[in-house]
Amino acid sequence: GGELRKKMRLYNFFLPYISHPNKRIASFFNFIRRVLLTFQMIVGVNRHYSFDIIKKGSEWASLSQAFVNELLKYETTIKREYKYTHCCDEIYKQTIAWNSKFRDRISPLGNLRFIDFARGNNKSPYTFKDCDYEILVASKSLFARKFSSSISKGVISRLNKAINLI
């Protein structure tokens, strides 16, 4: 709650540009963004959000149609309040779910996705191979990422057979 709200109190401008493929452009906009963040701290900027309780979680989520309809009711609010929020895709869904009738439907186990960043490269998740079948089956996850039709063909086939999709 408190630490998250502290991070969200300032406007993060130029977010689309700080991961620009041209490193000079990315560095320039990241520098400008940090200068503006410092200025906001000095003058005491403290953004307002509609909900007192803010929650954060994975950007990956499985949503019911009923909850999507609930989110759509907040479309204008989401665009207005989260536009300049860093990692807003990890906050707005969780916050609205927590502050709604859907609170009791949030999984205490998280998003139930098995994504292996440790073996991945350059911030991209690892692509599962045939030898990873046992690891995947042993996980408590309902979903996994990432697969490739060329690299993962065998493990995809074995998983499909295991869950009777073929």
PDB file of C-alpha atoms in Angstrom:
ATOM      1  CA  GLY A   1       0.000   0.000   0.000  1.00  0.00           C
ATOM      2  CA  GLY A   2       2.141   2.861   1.278  1.00  0.00           C
ATOM      3  CA  GLU A   3       5.305   2.131  -0.682  1.00  0.00           C
ATOM      4  CA  LEU A   4       3.314   1.579  -3.866  1.00  0.00           C
ATOM      5  CA  ARG A   5       1.368   4.816  -3.394  1.00  0.00           C
ATOM      6  CA  LYS A   6       4.688   6.627  -2.847  1.00  0.00           C
ATOM      7  CA  LYS A   7       5.911   5.365  -6.243  1.00  0.00           C
ATOM      8  CA  MET A   8       2.646   6.362  -7.899  1.00  0.00           C
ATOM      9  CA  ARG A   9       2.425   9.912  -6.551  1.00  0.00           C
ATOM     10  CA  LEU A  10       4.537  11.389  -9.358  1.00  0.00           C
ATOM     11  CA  TYR A  11       3.883  11.674 -13.096  1.00  0.00           C
ATOM     12  CA  ASN A  12       6.218   9.547 -15.228  1.00  0.00           C
ATOM     13  CA  PHE A  13       6.413  11.345 -18.542  1.00  0.00           C
ATOM     14  CA  PHE A  14       8.094   9.927 -21.654  1.00  0.00           C
ATOM     15  CA  LEU A  15       7.663   6.279 -20.617  1.00  0.00           C
ATOM     16  CA  PRO A  16       7.239   5.044 -24.216  1.00  0.00           C
ATOM     17  CA  TYR A  17      10.624   6.552 -25.101  1.00  0.00           C
ATOM     18  CA  ILE A  18      12.805   5.195 -22.276  1.00  0.00           C
ATOM     19  CA  SER A  19      12.943   1.788 -23.972  1.00  0.00           C
ATOM     20  CA  HIS A  20      13.560   3.194 -27.459  1.00  0.00           C
ATOM     21  CA  PRO A  21      15.851   0.945 -29.548  1.00  0.00           C
ATOM     22  CA  ASN A  22      18.185   3.905 -30.128  1.00  0.00           C
ATOM     23  CA  LYS A  23      20.136   4.060 -26.849  1.00  0.00           C
ATOM     24  CA  ARG A  24      20.866   7.797 -27.205  1.00  0.00           C
ATOM     25  CA  ILE A  25      17.183   8.627 -27.567  1.00  0.00           C
ATOM     26  CA  ALA A  26      16.306   6.322 -24.660  1.00  0.00           C
ATOM     27  CA  SER A  27      19.009   7.881 -22.453  1.00  0.00           C
ATOM     28  CA  PHE A  28      17.938  11.411 -23.335  1.00  0.00           C
ATOM     29  CA  PHE A  29      14.282  10.829 -22.478  1.00  0.00           C
ATOM     30  CA  ASN A  30      15.141   8.875 -19.334  1.00  0.00           C
ATOM     31  CA  PHE A  31      17.304  11.789 -18.175  1.00  0.00           C
ATOM     32  CA  ILE A  32      14.496  14.288 -18.858  1.00  0.00           C
ATOM     33  CA  ARG A  33      12.008  11.989 -17.081  1.00  0.00           C
ATOM     34  CA  ARG A  34      14.242  11.803 -13.987  1.00  0.00           C
ATOM     35  CA  VAL A  35      14.719  15.593 -13.961  1.00  0.00           C
ATOM     36  CA  LEU A  36      10.928  16.032 -14.069  1.00  0.00           C
ATOM     37  CA  LEU A  37      10.464  13.458 -11.281  1.00  0.00           C
ATOM     38  CA  THR A  38      12.961  15.342  -9.111  1.00  0.00           C
ATOM     39  CA  PHE A  39      11.202  18.634  -9.822  1.00  0.00           C
ATOM     40  CA  GLN A  40       7.846  17.075  -8.858  1.00  0.00           C
ATOM     41  CA  MET A  41       9.319  15.861  -5.550  1.00  0.00           C
ATOM     42  CA  ILE A  42      10.648  19.350  -4.806  1.00  0.00           C
ATOM     43  CA  VAL A  43       7.296  21.038  -5.455  1.00  0.00           C
ATOM     44  CA  GLY A  44       5.333  18.314  -3.637  1.00  0.00           C
ATOM     45  CA  VAL A  45       3.289  16.714  -6.429  1.00  0.00           C
ATOM     46  CA  ASN A  46       0.992  14.015  -5.079  1.00  0.00           C
ATOM     47  CA  ARG A  47      -1.356  12.532  -7.680  1.00  0.00           C
ATOM     48  CA  HIS A  48      -4.906  11.574  -6.782  1.00  0.00           C
ATOM     49  CA  TYR A  49      -6.359   8.136  -7.498  1.00  0.00           C
ATOM     50  CA  SER A  50      -9.998   7.109  -7.183  1.00  0.00           C
ATOM     51  CA  PHE A  51      -9.272   4.276  -4.757  1.00  0.00           C
ATOM     52  CA  ASP A  52      -7.697   4.508  -1.319  1.00  0.00           C
ATOM     53  CA  ILE A  53      -6.431   0.931  -1.474  1.00  0.00           C
ATOM     54  CA  ILE A  54      -3.988   0.357  -4.327  1.00  0.00           C
ATOM     55  CA  LYS A  55      -2.940  -3.170  -5.285  1.00  0.00           C
ATOM     56  CA  LYS A  56      -0.213  -4.476  -7.576  1.00  0.00           C
ATOM     57  CA  GLY A  57       0.339  -7.805  -9.298  1.00  0.00           C
ATOM     58  CA  SER A  58       1.348  -9.440 -12.527  1.00  0.00           C
ATOM     59  CA  GLU A  59       0.441  -7.812 -15.829  1.00  0.00           C
ATOM     60  CA  TRP A  60      -0.645 -11.307 -16.923  1.00  0.00           C
ATOM     61  CA  ALA A  61      -4.171 -12.094 -15.819  1.00  0.00           C
ATOM     62  CA  SER A  62      -7.141 -14.246 -16.721  1.00  0.00           C
ATOM     63  CA  LEU A  63     -10.290 -12.162 -16.541  1.00  0.00           C
ATOM     64  CA  SER A  64     -13.929 -13.163 -16.615  1.00  0.00           C
ATOM     65  CA  GLN A  65     -16.277 -11.373 -19.009  1.00  0.00           C
ATOM     66  CA  ALA A  66     -18.082  -9.941 -15.979  1.00  0.00           C
ATOM     67  CA  PHE A  67     -14.859  -8.375 -14.684  1.00  0.00           C
ATOM     68  CA  VAL A  68     -13.932  -7.064 -18.146  1.00  0.00           C
ATOM     69  CA  ASN A  69     -17.336  -5.347 -18.181  1.00  0.00           C
ATOM     70  CA  GLU A  70     -16.495  -3.860 -14.771  1.00  0.00           C
ATOM     71  CA  LEU A  71     -13.132  -2.606 -16.070  1.00  0.00           C
ATOM     72  CA  LEU A  72     -14.840  -1.007 -19.059  1.00  0.00           C
ATOM     73  CA  LYS A  73     -16.949   1.076 -16.673  1.00  0.00           C
ATOM     74  CA  TYR A  74     -13.648   2.609 -15.504  1.00  0.00           C
ATOM     75  CA  GLU A  75     -12.140   3.188 -18.954  1.00  0.00           C
ATOM     76  CA  THR A  76     -12.094   6.988 -18.668  1.00  0.00           C
ATOM     77  CA  THR A  77     -10.777   6.833 -15.099  1.00  0.00           C
ATOM     78  CA  ILE A  78      -8.047   4.355 -16.056  1.00  0.00           C
ATOM     79  CA  LYS A  79      -6.869   6.527 -18.950  1.00  0.00           C
ATOM     80  CA  ARG A  80      -6.917   9.693 -16.828  1.00  0.00           C
ATOM     81  CA  GLU A  81      -5.372   8.340 -13.619  1.00  0.00           C
ATOM     82  CA  TYR A  82      -2.888   5.772 -14.915  1.00  0.00           C
ATOM     83  CA  LYS A  83      -1.643   7.371 -18.134  1.00  0.00           C
ATOM     84  CA  TYR A  84       1.626   8.539 -16.592  1.00  0.00           C
ATOM     85  CA  THR A  85       1.974   5.723 -14.049  1.00  0.00           C
ATOM     86  CA  HIS A  86       5.011   3.486 -14.329  1.00  0.00           C
ATOM     87  CA  CYS A  87       3.953  -0.174 -14.822  1.00  0.00           C
ATOM     88  CA  CYS A  88       0.258   0.763 -14.752  1.00  0.00           C
ATOM     89  CA  ASP A  89      -0.619  -2.602 -16.332  1.00  0.00           C
ATOM     90  CA  GLU A  90       0.452  -4.172 -13.028  1.00  0.00           C
ATOM     91  CA  ILE A  91      -1.784  -1.890 -10.966  1.00  0.00           C
ATOM     92  CA  TYR A  92      -5.099  -0.803 -12.458  1.00  0.00           C
ATOM     93  CA  LYS A  93      -6.695  -4.275 -12.870  1.00  0.00           C
ATOM     94  CA  GLN A  94      -5.663  -5.409  -9.400  1.00  0.00           C
ATOM     95  CA  THR A  95      -6.791  -2.156  -7.788  1.00  0.00           C
ATOM     96  CA  ILE A  96     -10.216  -2.201  -9.424  1.00  0.00           C
ATOM     97  CA  ALA A  97     -10.682  -5.911  -8.636  1.00  0.00           C
ATOM     98  CA  TRP A  98      -9.734  -5.373  -4.980  1.00  0.00           C
ATOM     99  CA  ASN A  99     -12.099  -2.421  -4.613  1.00  0.00           C
ATOM    100  CA  SER A 100     -15.070  -4.185  -6.230  1.00  0.00           C
ATOM    101  CA  LYS A 101     -17.398  -7.129  -5.786  1.00  0.00           C
ATOM    102  CA  PHE A 102     -14.722  -9.236  -7.525  1.00  0.00           C
ATOM    103  CA  ARG A 103     -12.304  -9.083  -4.565  1.00  0.00           C
ATOM    104  CA  ASP A 104     -13.179 -12.592  -3.397  1.00  0.00           C
ATOM    105  CA  ARG A 105     -12.461 -13.988  -6.877  1.00  0.00           C
ATOM    106  CA  ILE A 106      -8.791 -12.928  -6.912  1.00  0.00           C
ATOM    107  CA  SER A 107      -6.612 -16.028  -6.793  1.00  0.00           C
ATOM    108  CA  PRO A 108      -4.412 -16.139  -3.698  1.00  0.00           C
ATOM    109  CA  LEU A 109      -1.979 -18.193  -5.810  1.00  0.00           C
ATOM    110  CA  GLY A 110      -1.220 -15.377  -8.245  1.00  0.00           C
ATOM    111  CA  ASN A 111      -1.622 -15.546 -12.007  1.00  0.00           C
ATOM    112  CA  LEU A 112      -0.817 -19.280 -12.293  1.00  0.00           C
ATOM    113  CA  ARG A 113       1.564 -18.717 -15.208  1.00  0.00           C
ATOM    114  CA  PHE A 114       4.917 -20.449 -15.496  1.00  0.00           C
ATOM    115  CA  ILE A 115       7.334 -18.041 -17.162  1.00  0.00           C
ATOM    116  CA  ASP A 116      11.051 -18.723 -16.880  1.00  0.00           C
ATOM    117  CA  PHE A 117      12.975 -15.449 -17.078  1.00  0.00           C
ATOM    118  CA  ALA A 118      16.009 -16.934 -15.304  1.00  0.00           C
ATOM    119  CA  ARG A 119      16.933 -19.046 -18.330  1.00  0.00           C
ATOM    120  CA  GLY A 120      15.762 -16.464 -20.850  1.00  0.00           C
ATOM    121  CA  ASN A 121      17.926 -13.860 -22.503  1.00  0.00           C
ATOM    122  CA  ASN A 122      17.774 -10.082 -22.792  1.00  0.00           C
ATOM    123  CA  LYS A 123      14.589  -9.717 -20.690  1.00  0.00           C
ATOM    124  CA  SER A 124      12.803 -12.270 -22.864  1.00  0.00           C
ATOM    125  CA  PRO A 125      11.458 -15.454 -21.280  1.00  0.00           C
ATOM    126  CA  TYR A 126      13.039 -18.825 -21.932  1.00  0.00           C
ATOM    127  CA  THR A 127      11.493 -20.837 -24.779  1.00  0.00           C
ATOM    128  CA  PHE A 128      10.517 -24.262 -23.479  1.00  0.00           C
ATOM    129  CA  LYS A 129      12.015 -27.276 -25.224  1.00  0.00           C
ATOM    130  CA  ASP A 130      11.219 -30.990 -25.331  1.00  0.00           C
ATOM    131  CA  CYS A 131      13.456 -31.649 -22.313  1.00  0.00           C
ATOM    132  CA  ASP A 132      11.294 -29.316 -20.160  1.00  0.00           C
ATOM    133  CA  TYR A 133       8.188 -31.522 -20.143  1.00  0.00           C
ATOM    134  CA  GLU A 134       8.683 -32.802 -16.566  1.00  0.00           C
ATOM    135  CA  ILE A 135       9.296 -29.296 -15.216  1.00  0.00           C
ATOM    136  CA  LEU A 136       6.124 -28.015 -16.870  1.00  0.00           C
ATOM    137  CA  VAL A 137       3.948 -30.896 -15.674  1.00  0.00           C
ATOM    138  CA  ALA A 138       5.327 -30.631 -12.127  1.00  0.00           C
ATOM    139  CA  SER A 139       4.533 -26.913 -11.874  1.00  0.00           C
ATOM    140  CA  LYS A 140       1.372 -25.742 -10.141  1.00  0.00           C
ATOM    141  CA  SER A 141       0.675 -23.383 -13.039  1.00  0.00           C
ATOM    142  CA  LEU A 142      -2.272 -23.520 -15.426  1.00  0.00           C
ATOM    143  CA  PHE A 143      -0.480 -21.605 -18.186  1.00  0.00           C
ATOM    144  CA  ALA A 144       3.090 -21.448 -19.474  1.00  0.00           C
ATOM    145  CA  ARG A 145       5.041 -19.083 -21.638  1.00  0.00           C
ATOM    146  CA  LYS A 146       6.938 -19.231 -23.962  1.00  0.00           C
ATOM    147  CA  PHE A 147       6.712 -21.812 -26.699  1.00  0.00           C
ATOM    148  CA  SER A 148       7.847 -21.821 -30.316  1.00  0.00           C
ATOM    149  CA  SER A 149       6.347 -23.981 -33.053  1.00  0.00           C
ATOM    150  CA  SER A 150       9.852 -24.915 -34.219  1.00  0.00           C
ATOM    151  CA  ILE A 151      11.749 -25.243 -30.923  1.00  0.00           C
ATOM    152  CA  SER A 152       8.920 -26.592 -28.723  1.00  0.00           C
ATOM    153  CA  LYS A 153       7.139 -28.951 -31.124  1.00  0.00           C
ATOM    154  CA  GLY A 154       7.767 -32.124 -29.059  1.00  0.00           C
ATOM    155  CA  VAL A 155       6.839 -30.672 -25.682  1.00  0.00           C
ATOM    156  CA  ILE A 156       3.702 -29.055 -27.132  1.00  0.00           C
ATOM    157  CA  SER A 157       2.639 -32.426 -28.524  1.00  0.00           C
ATOM    158  CA  ARG A 158       3.276 -34.201 -25.203  1.00  0.00           C
ATOM    159  CA  LEU A 159       1.370 -31.544 -23.243  1.00  0.00           C
ATOM    160  CA  ASN A 160      -1.564 -31.718 -25.662  1.00  0.00           C
ATOM    161  CA  LYS A 161      -1.710 -35.499 -25.240  1.00  0.00           C
ATOM    162  CA  ALA A 162      -1.478 -35.160 -21.464  1.00  0.00           C
ATOM    163  CA  ILE A 163      -4.485 -32.875 -21.326  1.00  0.00           C
ATOM    164  CA  ASN A 164      -6.400 -34.796 -24.014  1.00  0.00           C
ATOM    165  CA  LEU A 165      -6.554 -32.037 -26.602  1.00  0.00           C
ATOM    166  CA  ILE A 166      -5.648 -34.335 -29.462  1.00  0.00           C
TER     167      ILE A 166
END
